[in-house]
Amino acid sequence: MSELPPKTSLRRWFVTTNHKDVGILYTITALFFLIMGGMLALLIRFQLWEPGAQFLSEIAYNEAVTTHGLVMVFWFLSPFGFGFANYFVPLQIGADDLAFPRLNALSYWMYALSGILLGISYFQGGTLSTGWTMYAPLNVPMYTPSLGSTGAILALAMFVIGITASTINFLTTIHHSRAEGMGLMDMPLFTWSILATVYMMLFAFAALLAVALILLSDRILGSIYFSATEGGALLWGHLFWFFGHPEVYIVFFPALGVMLELFQSFSGNRLVGRKWVIIAICLISIQSFLVWTHHMFLTTINLEVKTLMMATSIGISLPFDLVVFSLIYTLIKGRIKFTTPFLFAFGALLLFIVGGITGVFLGAIVLDYEFRGTYWVVAHFHYVMFGGATALFGGIYYWFPKMSGKMYDEFLGKVHFVIFFIGFNAVYFSMFLAWETPRRVFEYDPAFQPMHQFGTIGAVVLGLSFFIMFYNFAKSYVSGPDAPDNPWEYTRTAEWAVSSPPPLENWGGRPSYASGKLEFVSEALTPSDDHDGPAAATDGGHGEGHGDDHIESYPYWDKHASHASIWPFALSLATGIFFFGLSGVSSSIDITTADTLFGTGITVSNPVYPVFTALGLLGIIWTAVKWGLEDFYAPPMEIAERWPFEGVEKVKLGMWFFLASDVIVFGAFISAAVFIRVAAGWYTWEPLTDSLPGLINTFVLLTSSFTVILALVYARRKSRKGLIAYLSATILLGLTFLSIKMWEWHHEIYDVGVTLTQNSHGDPVQATIYYVTTGLHGLHVVIGLLIAGFLLVRAWNGAYQEDPRPVEYFGLYWHFVDIVWVILFPLFYLF
Amino acid sequence: MIASVLLQGTDGLRAQAEIFNEIFSVFLGLGTLIGVIVVSYMLWNAYKYRDDGSEPKESFDPPVLGELPTGKGGPKAKKLFLSFGLSAIVVISLVVYAYGLLLVVEQGPDAPGVESADMEVDVVGYQFGWEFQYPNGVTTQNTLYVPEDSAIELRVTSRDVWHTFGVTDLRIKSDAIPGDYSETWFTTDGEDLASGEERTHQIECFELCGSGHSYMTGEIVVMDDQDFNTWYDEQAAALENESDGSGAATNGTDSGNGMENATNAMTAQGVEA
Ligand SMILES: [Cu+2]
Ligand SMILES: [Cu+2]
């Protein structure tokens, strides 16, 4: 653990784990990607100046279209909302920080560095050119062979890893660290919208991770999922849109949360029908997973499914209606202050209403048939997603005084809003007028040229308006007046009750709402007035995860919360290097197969990428171990509201959320297997392999589930020997599993002739599915064994006697891996 | 802006364009109306309740910093449920209405009481063009020839990547997915064509499919009945000759692999041969 350097030191920004610092990093980085995505948008608009313009080449145009979508949806919208979430959710619920500060910094660095990987992909022979929806099979190397295409998808995968970590962190924080007296229903609506967002993210991004992993396997290992004519293209559609529709709300909800806050703060009224708004938000989050095929109405999906999804799609507009009406009625009888933040929030609602109404059109299937792939869709989702983001700009004006300690210039802010709003409607409303133009096409009907030219001018205006904002913030930060603690009259939430900017550890005393309003209780856990220390702790009181477990040797009042660690950055950097290497590894290594394993020839034509891959992998392992060994202390809140997870300890709760997302990852792989098999004709496939090795492996893994339980039992009994013995047994069983697996694969490849792309029994895609799905499971076993090895070494040195919880968390993971096998075994070995 | 569309459906079959236009105008009318009402209500209230610096009314009870949030009940909540109920009624009746017409579109020429399709054509998308396969084995590239006054069914697929076959004039569209056949249909009713006259509709691709996507266009040519029959028989005969002669039944068409230049794809090929 290192001390946190001052804000003026560059080093601070690489080591900080404090939620407010990370929030600022997110915000600034997201604005950088806004500029990047905006530049790409302008390139598109210039190409549309006249039909068939040659401003960009065909492929460059497709690349601009693709990266504009990817950057705006992934690298700008969500992270911009999560900048605020990082900064203000802990403040709004009365927490000191997020539940896992280092994990939070890791999320940020994964995000930032994945964006750099995306940038690099442009220089790897051209980046992805498939559109952000990456439809199969255009997304496989046969049609998009550039290394940059693989690089862009790897960047996306890395981004998703960061998102998953962040999701787990926010879920745990909101469920574990609410101040006394703050029930779930009492949370401010911005926090509520973030909670709904992270729940959707947990499941939706797991599906995206799965689909990205399958695609990477196709692109790097050469498997043939998405080029398979047995439903490969449709499989992509289903998996992508299962993620893609919730994603719309994932980017919109943080903005909605800002709207809900700002409408109250600037009208001086409380939200009308608050409880129902929260219920509507929850309903939308659930329903968002039941509408995805409305993106695929023109495929061969049958009428029954179409009808169902039409009803759910139009039905999902109802809870939104309620929220919109609630916002409008909140203004009535208020004293509305038209400050810049409110103007943006108000404008956002206007834009969202247009986006919502035009969205109902798309829900009617007959209209959707015609709108599909046209500028109607483009206009609609910009009104929804960018219209929503308009509220986020309201958010940045609203919170700028809190985050920077300075007031911005109100006049410049209003000028920004007016120009922004005019530019916005010029670009996107003209798209409605030219809606018959196909998407992503630059050779269009000359009749629409005036509309597209008008849109291009609007885009320039829209883009320039942001420089007013940047100038405003830069000038105010340098020479603006100091911001008071609460510059807005009618605010309610706790971030306004502390100084601007807030102190490092947020609060003077312990925030509590036990009396019905915010109070700071001064019996804080300081050395002078709380000598009982650990005995009073209700929640274990120490440690977060393996690695932090040895802090029990300190009396905890001697421990200050840690705020600095270099390992999140280092681990992300290693991951970035590893992924960069992976993008080119398949094109720099030639593998010639032979009849035996030893006859396989490997020629390395270009050592750069393989070297990066190897260095990155070593770096990941090294930094992960350093992370595990670091003395980093994130104190859990002693007194907190935790419903509905009262009895669950912090790290265990995080582990549960992680496993829930992993269930979706495997669920997607298993669905893929079933989907393709149904498309190929279920009964035309026989199991590829003998069931005996699979059966033995089932027993091996199930036995290892018992040994890991016994390891925990002995750790609890403080028996070092027992712990070491049963951890070793677990590792040995895991190795046995892997050896049998290796033998089986070897047998299949060299004796039977079933490889990743060839199947002597029949359908080649069956072989692909077998290797990739069991391979993913095998990878989970390998990771489990690495963690078990880490635990074993530490157990040998005497760890886990006082605090056996890391063994328990590992056990949860290991059981999960075993259960997955129990599902895979019948799927691949019996039927 | 909306090009001339086929509005007449004989044989009791309503053209997709007609159905689309009906639903679209209902949605557009209602959507505009609701949008205008909601937006003006919002703007009016925002203006009415602006903070003009005057003394606040006594009933004005702003929240205080640090209070636990409470929602507001009372007359406003009633209003909320009333407007929510109204919007639910509008939306649900729209669903029911649109669903009825969806069934018409889905059944198409297969619907009871109408004549069944006069011709079925397979459409195969490829990078970057369209191949049309007629029932008699004739194939054409990028131009689909059809007789007037008939119902045509299309079975759309792809031989490489995902494309989307669409004709804006006719309001038809269908995904072209490798390994999969999706169906759509259209009618060629309209003003009578004299011999030698033609009517054309532009085909476009609506799913990004690679570098030539922007230029992946084609044409539907509606011909006089007699003209079409003559052309169709000639093509069949030519096909026969060719397969007798060389054994290769490509009918002089460029099967797509020679399409290096995407702009080539714009010109119909193999037909005048
Ligand atoms: Cu959707
Ligand atoms: Cu295309």
PDB file of C-alpha atoms in Angstrom, chain A residues 52-54 58-59 61-62 65-66 129-131 133 135-138 143 181-182 185-188 228-229 231 233-234 237 263-264 267-274 276 296 298-300 303 306-307 310-311 314-315 317-319 321-322 324-326 328-338 346 349-350 353 357 360-361 364-367 369-374 376 433-445 448 451 486 489-494 496-497 513 516-518, chain B residues 1-3 16 19-21 23-24 27-32 34-36 38-39 41-43 45-57 59-73 75-81 83-84 87-89 91-92 94-99 101-103 105-106 127 159-165 167-183 202 204-215 217 262 266:
ATOM      1  CA  GLY A  52     -21.884   8.904 -53.890  1.00  0.00           C
ATOM      2  CA  ALA A  53     -19.254  11.302 -52.575  1.00  0.00           C
ATOM      3  CA  GLN A  54     -15.706  10.011 -52.547  1.00  0.00           C
ATOM      4  CA  GLU A  58     -15.905   2.788 -49.285  1.00  0.00           C
ATOM      5  CA  ILE A  59     -14.105   0.806 -46.656  1.00  0.00           C
ATOM      6  CA  TYR A  61     -16.638   5.018 -44.654  1.00  0.00           C
ATOM      7  CA  ASN A  62     -17.697   1.666 -43.227  1.00  0.00           C
ATOM      8  CA  VAL A  65     -19.663   4.170 -39.326  1.00  0.00           C
ATOM      9  CA  THR A  66     -18.543   1.235 -37.196  1.00  0.00           C
ATOM     10  CA  SER A 129     -15.943  -2.266 -40.835  1.00  0.00           C
ATOM     11  CA  THR A 130     -19.075  -4.219 -40.031  1.00  0.00           C
ATOM     12  CA  GLY A 131     -21.183  -1.579 -38.332  1.00  0.00           C
ATOM     13  CA  THR A 133     -23.890  -4.439 -34.719  1.00  0.00           C
ATOM     14  CA  TYR A 135     -23.504  -8.914 -38.052  1.00  0.00           C
ATOM     15  CA  ALA A 136     -22.344 -12.423 -38.852  1.00  0.00           C
ATOM     16  CA  PRO A 137     -20.801 -13.684 -41.009  1.00  0.00           C
ATOM     17  CA  LEU A 138     -19.382 -10.344 -42.177  1.00  0.00           C
ATOM     18  CA  TYR A 143     -14.927 -11.122 -45.016  1.00  0.00           C
ATOM     19  CA  GLY A 181     -31.930   4.497   7.900  1.00  0.00           C
ATOM     20  CA  MET A 182     -31.675   4.575   4.118  1.00  0.00           C
ATOM     21  CA  MET A 185     -36.907   2.866  -1.504  1.00  0.00           C
ATOM     22  CA  ASP A 186     -35.324   5.879   0.193  1.00  0.00           C
ATOM     23  CA  MET A 187     -32.419   6.061  -2.212  1.00  0.00           C
ATOM     24  CA  PRO A 188     -32.199   9.132  -4.424  1.00  0.00           C
ATOM     25  CA  ALA A 228     -21.856 -21.946 -40.168  1.00  0.00           C
ATOM     26  CA  THR A 229     -24.894 -21.970 -42.409  1.00  0.00           C
ATOM     27  CA  GLY A 231     -28.004 -20.819 -38.047  1.00  0.00           C
ATOM     28  CA  ALA A 233     -25.796 -15.711 -38.701  1.00  0.00           C
ATOM     29  CA  LEU A 234     -29.066 -15.848 -36.788  1.00  0.00           C
ATOM     30  CA  GLY A 237     -28.474 -11.773 -34.165  1.00  0.00           C
ATOM     31  CA  PHE A 263     -36.489  18.177 -12.294  1.00  0.00           C
ATOM     32  CA  GLN A 264     -36.823  18.063  -8.527  1.00  0.00           C
ATOM     33  CA  SER A 267     -38.568  23.051  -9.539  1.00  0.00           C
ATOM     34  CA  GLY A 268     -38.515  22.804  -5.762  1.00  0.00           C
ATOM     35  CA  ASN A 269     -41.014  19.954  -5.890  1.00  0.00           C
ATOM     36  CA  ARG A 270     -40.785  16.349  -4.879  1.00  0.00           C
ATOM     37  CA  LEU A 271     -41.294  13.761  -7.588  1.00  0.00           C
ATOM     38  CA  VAL A 272     -44.916  12.913  -8.306  1.00  0.00           C
ATOM     39  CA  GLY A 273     -45.707   9.220  -7.855  1.00  0.00           C
ATOM     40  CA  ARG A 274     -42.172   8.445  -6.713  1.00  0.00           C
ATOM     41  CA  TRP A 276     -44.548   4.168  -9.113  1.00  0.00           C
ATOM     42  CA  MET A 296     -35.013  -9.278 -36.169  1.00  0.00           C
ATOM     43  CA  LEU A 298     -37.435  -9.543 -41.006  1.00  0.00           C
ATOM     44  CA  THR A 299     -35.688 -12.830 -40.321  1.00  0.00           C
ATOM     45  CA  THR A 300     -37.431 -16.181 -40.346  1.00  0.00           C
ATOM     46  CA  LEU A 303     -45.350 -15.263 -36.357  1.00  0.00           C
ATOM     47  CA  LYS A 306     -43.050 -11.937 -33.529  1.00  0.00           C
ATOM     48  CA  THR A 307     -46.484 -11.239 -32.106  1.00  0.00           C
ATOM     49  CA  MET A 310     -44.449  -6.913 -30.673  1.00  0.00           C
ATOM     50  CA  ALA A 311     -46.710  -6.860 -27.622  1.00  0.00           C
ATOM     51  CA  ILE A 314     -44.972  -1.713 -27.458  1.00  0.00           C
ATOM     52  CA  GLY A 315     -45.823  -2.618 -23.864  1.00  0.00           C
ATOM     53  CA  SER A 317     -43.410   2.069 -23.705  1.00  0.00           C
ATOM     54  CA  LEU A 318     -46.068   2.119 -20.968  1.00  0.00           C
ATOM     55  CA  PRO A 319     -43.785   2.354 -17.924  1.00  0.00           C
ATOM     56  CA  ASP A 321     -45.115   6.947 -20.288  1.00  0.00           C
ATOM     57  CA  LEU A 322     -45.589   6.928 -16.550  1.00  0.00           C
ATOM     58  CA  VAL A 324     -42.493  11.003 -18.520  1.00  0.00           C
ATOM     59  CA  PHE A 325     -45.831  12.131 -17.066  1.00  0.00           C
ATOM     60  CA  SER A 326     -44.378  12.053 -13.585  1.00  0.00           C
ATOM     61  CA  ILE A 328     -43.929  16.778 -16.298  1.00  0.00           C
ATOM     62  CA  TYR A 329     -46.322  16.895 -13.335  1.00  0.00           C
ATOM     63  CA  THR A 330     -43.424  17.435 -10.980  1.00  0.00           C
ATOM     64  CA  LEU A 331     -42.945  20.876 -12.529  1.00  0.00           C
ATOM     65  CA  ILE A 332     -46.485  22.000 -11.748  1.00  0.00           C
ATOM     66  CA  LYS A 333     -46.808  24.514  -8.913  1.00  0.00           C
ATOM     67  CA  GLY A 334     -43.048  24.647  -8.611  1.00  0.00           C
ATOM     68  CA  ARG A 335     -40.661  27.558  -8.804  1.00  0.00           C
ATOM     69  CA  ILE A 336     -38.685  26.522 -11.833  1.00  0.00           C
ATOM     70  CA  LYS A 337     -35.216  27.945 -12.175  1.00  0.00           C
ATOM     71  CA  PHE A 338     -34.024  27.856 -15.772  1.00  0.00           C
ATOM     72  CA  PHE A 346     -35.733  19.792 -19.837  1.00  0.00           C
ATOM     73  CA  LEU A 349     -37.137  15.213 -21.953  1.00  0.00           C
ATOM     74  CA  LEU A 350     -38.416  17.008 -25.063  1.00  0.00           C
ATOM     75  CA  ILE A 353     -40.574  12.326 -26.138  1.00  0.00           C
ATOM     76  CA  ILE A 357     -43.151   8.335 -30.023  1.00  0.00           C
ATOM     77  CA  VAL A 360     -43.711   3.128 -30.976  1.00  0.00           C
ATOM     78  CA  PHE A 361     -43.853   3.215 -34.792  1.00  0.00           C
ATOM     79  CA  ALA A 364     -45.667  -2.119 -35.089  1.00  0.00           C
ATOM     80  CA  ILE A 365     -44.237  -4.921 -37.160  1.00  0.00           C
ATOM     81  CA  VAL A 366     -45.632  -3.804 -40.502  1.00  0.00           C
ATOM     82  CA  LEU A 367     -43.979  -0.415 -40.076  1.00  0.00           C
ATOM     83  CA  TYR A 369     -40.555  -4.105 -41.935  1.00  0.00           C
ATOM     84  CA  GLU A 370     -40.211  -0.893 -43.854  1.00  0.00           C
ATOM     85  CA  PHE A 371     -38.202   1.159 -41.373  1.00  0.00           C
ATOM     86  CA  ARG A 372     -35.656  -1.559 -40.785  1.00  0.00           C
ATOM     87  CA  GLY A 373     -32.249  -0.494 -42.019  1.00  0.00           C
ATOM     88  CA  THR A 374     -33.328   3.068 -42.849  1.00  0.00           C
ATOM     89  CA  TRP A 376     -35.898   6.287 -39.472  1.00  0.00           C
ATOM     90  CA  LEU A 433     -37.473  13.665 -43.348  1.00  0.00           C
ATOM     91  CA  ALA A 434     -35.006  11.624 -45.380  1.00  0.00           C
ATOM     92  CA  TRP A 435     -35.961   8.351 -43.749  1.00  0.00           C
ATOM     93  CA  GLU A 436     -36.209   6.334 -46.941  1.00  0.00           C
ATOM     94  CA  THR A 437     -32.424   6.468 -47.273  1.00  0.00           C
ATOM     95  CA  PRO A 438     -30.870   3.112 -46.340  1.00  0.00           C
ATOM     96  CA  ARG A 439     -28.539   3.171 -43.336  1.00  0.00           C
ATOM     97  CA  ARG A 440     -24.787   3.144 -43.778  1.00  0.00           C
ATOM     98  CA  VAL A 441     -25.081   4.005 -47.449  1.00  0.00           C
ATOM     99  CA  PHE A 442     -23.575   7.078 -49.053  1.00  0.00           C
ATOM    100  CA  GLU A 443     -24.997   6.587 -52.543  1.00  0.00           C
ATOM    101  CA  TYR A 444     -28.537   7.792 -51.968  1.00  0.00           C
ATOM    102  CA  ASP A 445     -31.528   9.184 -53.822  1.00  0.00           C
ATOM    103  CA  PHE A 448     -32.866  13.666 -50.249  1.00  0.00           C
ATOM    104  CA  MET A 451     -32.095  17.133 -46.172  1.00  0.00           C
ATOM    105  CA  ASN A 486     -24.818  23.812  -2.037  1.00  0.00           C
ATOM    106  CA  GLU A 489     -31.532  26.035  -3.515  1.00  0.00           C
ATOM    107  CA  TYR A 490     -33.776  22.986  -3.485  1.00  0.00           C
ATOM    108  CA  THR A 491     -31.376  20.055  -3.487  1.00  0.00           C
ATOM    109  CA  ARG A 492     -32.017  17.169  -1.122  1.00  0.00           C
ATOM    110  CA  THR A 493     -29.290  14.621  -1.676  1.00  0.00           C
ATOM    111  CA  ALA A 494     -26.294  14.182   0.573  1.00  0.00           C
ATOM    112  CA  TRP A 496     -24.670  18.812  -1.273  1.00  0.00           C
ATOM    113  CA  ALA A 497     -24.219  18.481   2.485  1.00  0.00           C
ATOM    114  CA  TYR A 513     -30.826   8.760   8.312  1.00  0.00           C
ATOM    115  CA  GLY A 516     -35.630  10.499   9.048  1.00  0.00           C
ATOM    116  CA  LYS A 517     -33.147  13.100   7.920  1.00  0.00           C
ATOM    117  CA  LEU A 518     -29.435  13.232   7.337  1.00  0.00           C
TER     118      LEU A 518
ATOM    119  CA  MET B   1     -40.828  12.412 -51.421  1.00  0.00           C
ATOM    120  CA  ILE B   2     -42.708   9.170 -51.333  1.00  0.00           C
ATOM    121  CA  ALA B   3     -42.499   7.826 -54.805  1.00  0.00           C
ATOM    122  CA  GLN B  16     -47.983  -4.101 -48.766  1.00  0.00           C
ATOM    123  CA  ILE B  19     -51.150  -1.385 -45.805  1.00  0.00           C
ATOM    124  CA  PHE B  20     -47.970   0.383 -44.843  1.00  0.00           C
ATOM    125  CA  ASN B  21     -49.321   3.742 -45.901  1.00  0.00           C
ATOM    126  CA  ILE B  23     -50.757   2.279 -40.692  1.00  0.00           C
ATOM    127  CA  PHE B  24     -48.099   4.899 -41.179  1.00  0.00           C
ATOM    128  CA  PHE B  27     -49.455   6.397 -36.408  1.00  0.00           C
ATOM    129  CA  LEU B  28     -48.114   9.636 -37.804  1.00  0.00           C
ATOM    130  CA  GLY B  29     -51.376  11.473 -37.230  1.00  0.00           C
ATOM    131  CA  LEU B  30     -51.871  10.169 -33.739  1.00  0.00           C
ATOM    132  CA  GLY B  31     -48.195  10.449 -32.834  1.00  0.00           C
ATOM    133  CA  THR B  32     -48.001  14.058 -33.985  1.00  0.00           C
ATOM    134  CA  ILE B  34     -50.049  13.353 -28.873  1.00  0.00           C
ATOM    135  CA  GLY B  35     -46.561  14.766 -29.260  1.00  0.00           C
ATOM    136  CA  VAL B  36     -47.852  18.278 -29.827  1.00  0.00           C
ATOM    137  CA  VAL B  38     -47.636  16.719 -24.463  1.00  0.00           C
ATOM    138  CA  VAL B  39     -44.878  19.091 -25.554  1.00  0.00           C
ATOM    139  CA  TYR B  41     -48.452  21.180 -22.051  1.00  0.00           C
ATOM    140  CA  MET B  42     -44.904  20.801 -20.821  1.00  0.00           C
ATOM    141  CA  LEU B  43     -43.728  24.110 -22.233  1.00  0.00           C
ATOM    142  CA  ASN B  45     -46.353  24.635 -17.434  1.00  0.00           C
ATOM    143  CA  ALA B  46     -42.646  25.301 -17.455  1.00  0.00           C
ATOM    144  CA  TYR B  47     -43.431  28.893 -18.403  1.00  0.00           C
ATOM    145  CA  LYS B  48     -46.301  29.267 -15.968  1.00  0.00           C
ATOM    146  CA  TYR B  49     -44.388  27.982 -12.957  1.00  0.00           C
ATOM    147  CA  ARG B  50     -41.070  29.658 -13.690  1.00  0.00           C
ATOM    148  CA  ASP B  51     -39.348  31.320 -10.777  1.00  0.00           C
ATOM    149  CA  ASP B  52     -40.069  34.973 -11.501  1.00  0.00           C
ATOM    150  CA  GLY B  53     -38.621  36.248  -8.259  1.00  0.00           C
ATOM    151  CA  SER B  54     -42.012  36.870  -6.655  1.00  0.00           C
ATOM    152  CA  GLU B  55     -42.834  35.724  -3.140  1.00  0.00           C
ATOM    153  CA  PRO B  56     -43.477  31.974  -3.014  1.00  0.00           C
ATOM    154  CA  LYS B  57     -47.038  30.895  -2.325  1.00  0.00           C
ATOM    155  CA  SER B  59     -48.503  26.160  -0.138  1.00  0.00           C
ATOM    156  CA  PHE B  60     -45.041  25.952  -1.698  1.00  0.00           C
ATOM    157  CA  ASP B  61     -43.127  23.411   0.351  1.00  0.00           C
ATOM    158  CA  PRO B  62     -39.695  22.781  -1.122  1.00  0.00           C
ATOM    159  CA  PRO B  63     -37.636  19.799  -0.012  1.00  0.00           C
ATOM    160  CA  VAL B  64     -34.805  20.421   2.439  1.00  0.00           C
ATOM    161  CA  LEU B  65     -31.276  19.186   2.189  1.00  0.00           C
ATOM    162  CA  GLY B  66     -30.833  15.773   3.745  1.00  0.00           C
ATOM    163  CA  GLU B  67     -34.488  14.821   4.027  1.00  0.00           C
ATOM    164  CA  LEU B  68     -35.387  11.289   3.114  1.00  0.00           C
ATOM    165  CA  PRO B  69     -37.211  11.435  -0.176  1.00  0.00           C
ATOM    166  CA  THR B  70     -40.951  11.219  -0.133  1.00  0.00           C
ATOM    167  CA  GLY B  71     -43.085  11.169  -3.217  1.00  0.00           C
ATOM    168  CA  LYS B  72     -45.967  13.474  -3.701  1.00  0.00           C
ATOM    169  CA  GLY B  73     -49.472  12.109  -3.569  1.00  0.00           C
ATOM    170  CA  PRO B  75     -54.282  15.474  -7.013  1.00  0.00           C
ATOM    171  CA  LYS B  76     -51.084  15.303  -9.028  1.00  0.00           C
ATOM    172  CA  ALA B  77     -50.815  11.545  -8.474  1.00  0.00           C
ATOM    173  CA  LYS B  78     -54.403  11.135  -9.649  1.00  0.00           C
ATOM    174  CA  LYS B  79     -53.575  13.077 -12.769  1.00  0.00           C
ATOM    175  CA  LEU B  80     -50.555  10.839 -13.258  1.00  0.00           C
ATOM    176  CA  PHE B  81     -52.650   7.689 -13.245  1.00  0.00           C
ATOM    177  CA  SER B  83     -52.738  10.181 -18.146  1.00  0.00           C
ATOM    178  CA  PHE B  84     -51.039   6.838 -17.763  1.00  0.00           C
ATOM    179  CA  SER B  87     -51.727   6.414 -22.874  1.00  0.00           C
ATOM    180  CA  ALA B  88     -52.180   2.713 -22.140  1.00  0.00           C
ATOM    181  CA  ILE B  89     -55.506   2.699 -23.983  1.00  0.00           C
ATOM    182  CA  VAL B  91     -51.005   2.145 -27.126  1.00  0.00           C
ATOM    183  CA  ILE B  92     -52.997  -1.046 -26.678  1.00  0.00           C
ATOM    184  CA  LEU B  94     -52.637   0.644 -31.693  1.00  0.00           C
ATOM    185  CA  VAL B  95     -51.176  -2.812 -31.050  1.00  0.00           C
ATOM    186  CA  VAL B  96     -54.468  -4.537 -31.752  1.00  0.00           C
ATOM    187  CA  TYR B  97     -55.079  -2.480 -34.870  1.00  0.00           C
ATOM    188  CA  ALA B  98     -51.573  -3.003 -36.243  1.00  0.00           C
ATOM    189  CA  TYR B  99     -51.745  -6.698 -35.476  1.00  0.00           C
ATOM    190  CA  LEU B 101     -53.003  -5.758 -40.631  1.00  0.00           C
ATOM    191  CA  LEU B 102     -49.867  -7.706 -39.846  1.00  0.00           C
ATOM    192  CA  LEU B 103     -51.804 -10.903 -40.431  1.00  0.00           C
ATOM    193  CA  VAL B 105     -49.116  -8.971 -44.746  1.00  0.00           C
ATOM    194  CA  GLU B 106     -47.909 -12.242 -43.300  1.00  0.00           C
ATOM    195  CA  GLN B 127     -21.224  -9.346 -52.360  1.00  0.00           C
ATOM    196  CA  ARG B 159     -24.649 -16.962 -50.489  1.00  0.00           C
ATOM    197  CA  ASP B 160     -22.124 -15.067 -48.364  1.00  0.00           C
ATOM    198  CA  VAL B 161     -22.923 -12.454 -45.711  1.00  0.00           C
ATOM    199  CA  TRP B 162     -26.127 -10.993 -44.282  1.00  0.00           C
ATOM    200  CA  HIS B 163     -27.859  -8.615 -46.706  1.00  0.00           C
ATOM    201  CA  THR B 164     -31.348  -7.154 -46.671  1.00  0.00           C
ATOM    202  CA  PHE B 165     -33.371  -7.077 -49.850  1.00  0.00           C
ATOM    203  CA  VAL B 167     -37.723  -2.117 -52.476  1.00  0.00           C
ATOM    204  CA  THR B 168     -38.811   1.217 -51.047  1.00  0.00           C
ATOM    205  CA  ASP B 169     -41.437   1.891 -53.739  1.00  0.00           C
ATOM    206  CA  LEU B 170     -43.224  -1.354 -53.041  1.00  0.00           C
ATOM    207  CA  ARG B 171     -42.651  -1.206 -49.275  1.00  0.00           C
ATOM    208  CA  ILE B 172     -41.205  -4.689 -49.204  1.00  0.00           C
ATOM    209  CA  LYS B 173     -38.138  -5.876 -47.385  1.00  0.00           C
ATOM    210  CA  SER B 174     -36.637  -9.171 -46.346  1.00  0.00           C
ATOM    211  CA  ASP B 175     -33.402 -10.250 -44.707  1.00  0.00           C
ATOM    212  CA  ALA B 176     -31.031 -12.264 -46.862  1.00  0.00           C
ATOM    213  CA  ILE B 177     -29.365 -14.621 -44.419  1.00  0.00           C
ATOM    214  CA  PRO B 178     -26.980 -17.390 -45.439  1.00  0.00           C
ATOM    215  CA  GLY B 179     -28.498 -20.799 -44.867  1.00  0.00           C
ATOM    216  CA  ASP B 180     -31.972 -19.431 -44.370  1.00  0.00           C
ATOM    217  CA  TYR B 181     -34.906 -18.475 -46.580  1.00  0.00           C
ATOM    218  CA  SER B 182     -37.153 -15.598 -45.585  1.00  0.00           C
ATOM    219  CA  GLU B 183     -40.197 -14.704 -47.621  1.00  0.00           C
ATOM    220  CA  GLN B 202     -35.366   0.258 -57.343  1.00  0.00           C
ATOM    221  CA  GLU B 204     -31.513  -1.516 -52.409  1.00  0.00           C
ATOM    222  CA  CYS B 205     -29.548  -3.388 -49.763  1.00  0.00           C
ATOM    223  CA  PHE B 206     -30.478  -2.417 -46.216  1.00  0.00           C
ATOM    224  CA  GLU B 207     -27.856  -4.281 -44.174  1.00  0.00           C
ATOM    225  CA  LEU B 208     -24.190  -3.317 -44.160  1.00  0.00           C
ATOM    226  CA  CYS B 209     -22.516  -6.112 -46.093  1.00  0.00           C
ATOM    227  CA  GLY B 210     -19.046  -4.850 -46.989  1.00  0.00           C
ATOM    228  CA  SER B 211     -17.330  -2.267 -49.139  1.00  0.00           C
ATOM    229  CA  GLY B 212     -19.819  -2.353 -52.024  1.00  0.00           C
ATOM    230  CA  HIS B 213     -22.891  -2.034 -49.837  1.00  0.00           C
ATOM    231  CA  SER B 214     -23.737   1.477 -50.997  1.00  0.00           C
ATOM    232  CA  TYR B 215     -23.839   0.336 -54.594  1.00  0.00           C
ATOM    233  CA  THR B 217     -28.733  -1.848 -56.033  1.00  0.00           C
ATOM    234  CA  ALA B 262     -19.049  -2.543 -57.266  1.00  0.00           C
ATOM    235  CA  MET B 266     -25.609  -1.449 -60.951  1.00  0.00           C
TER     236      MET B 266
END
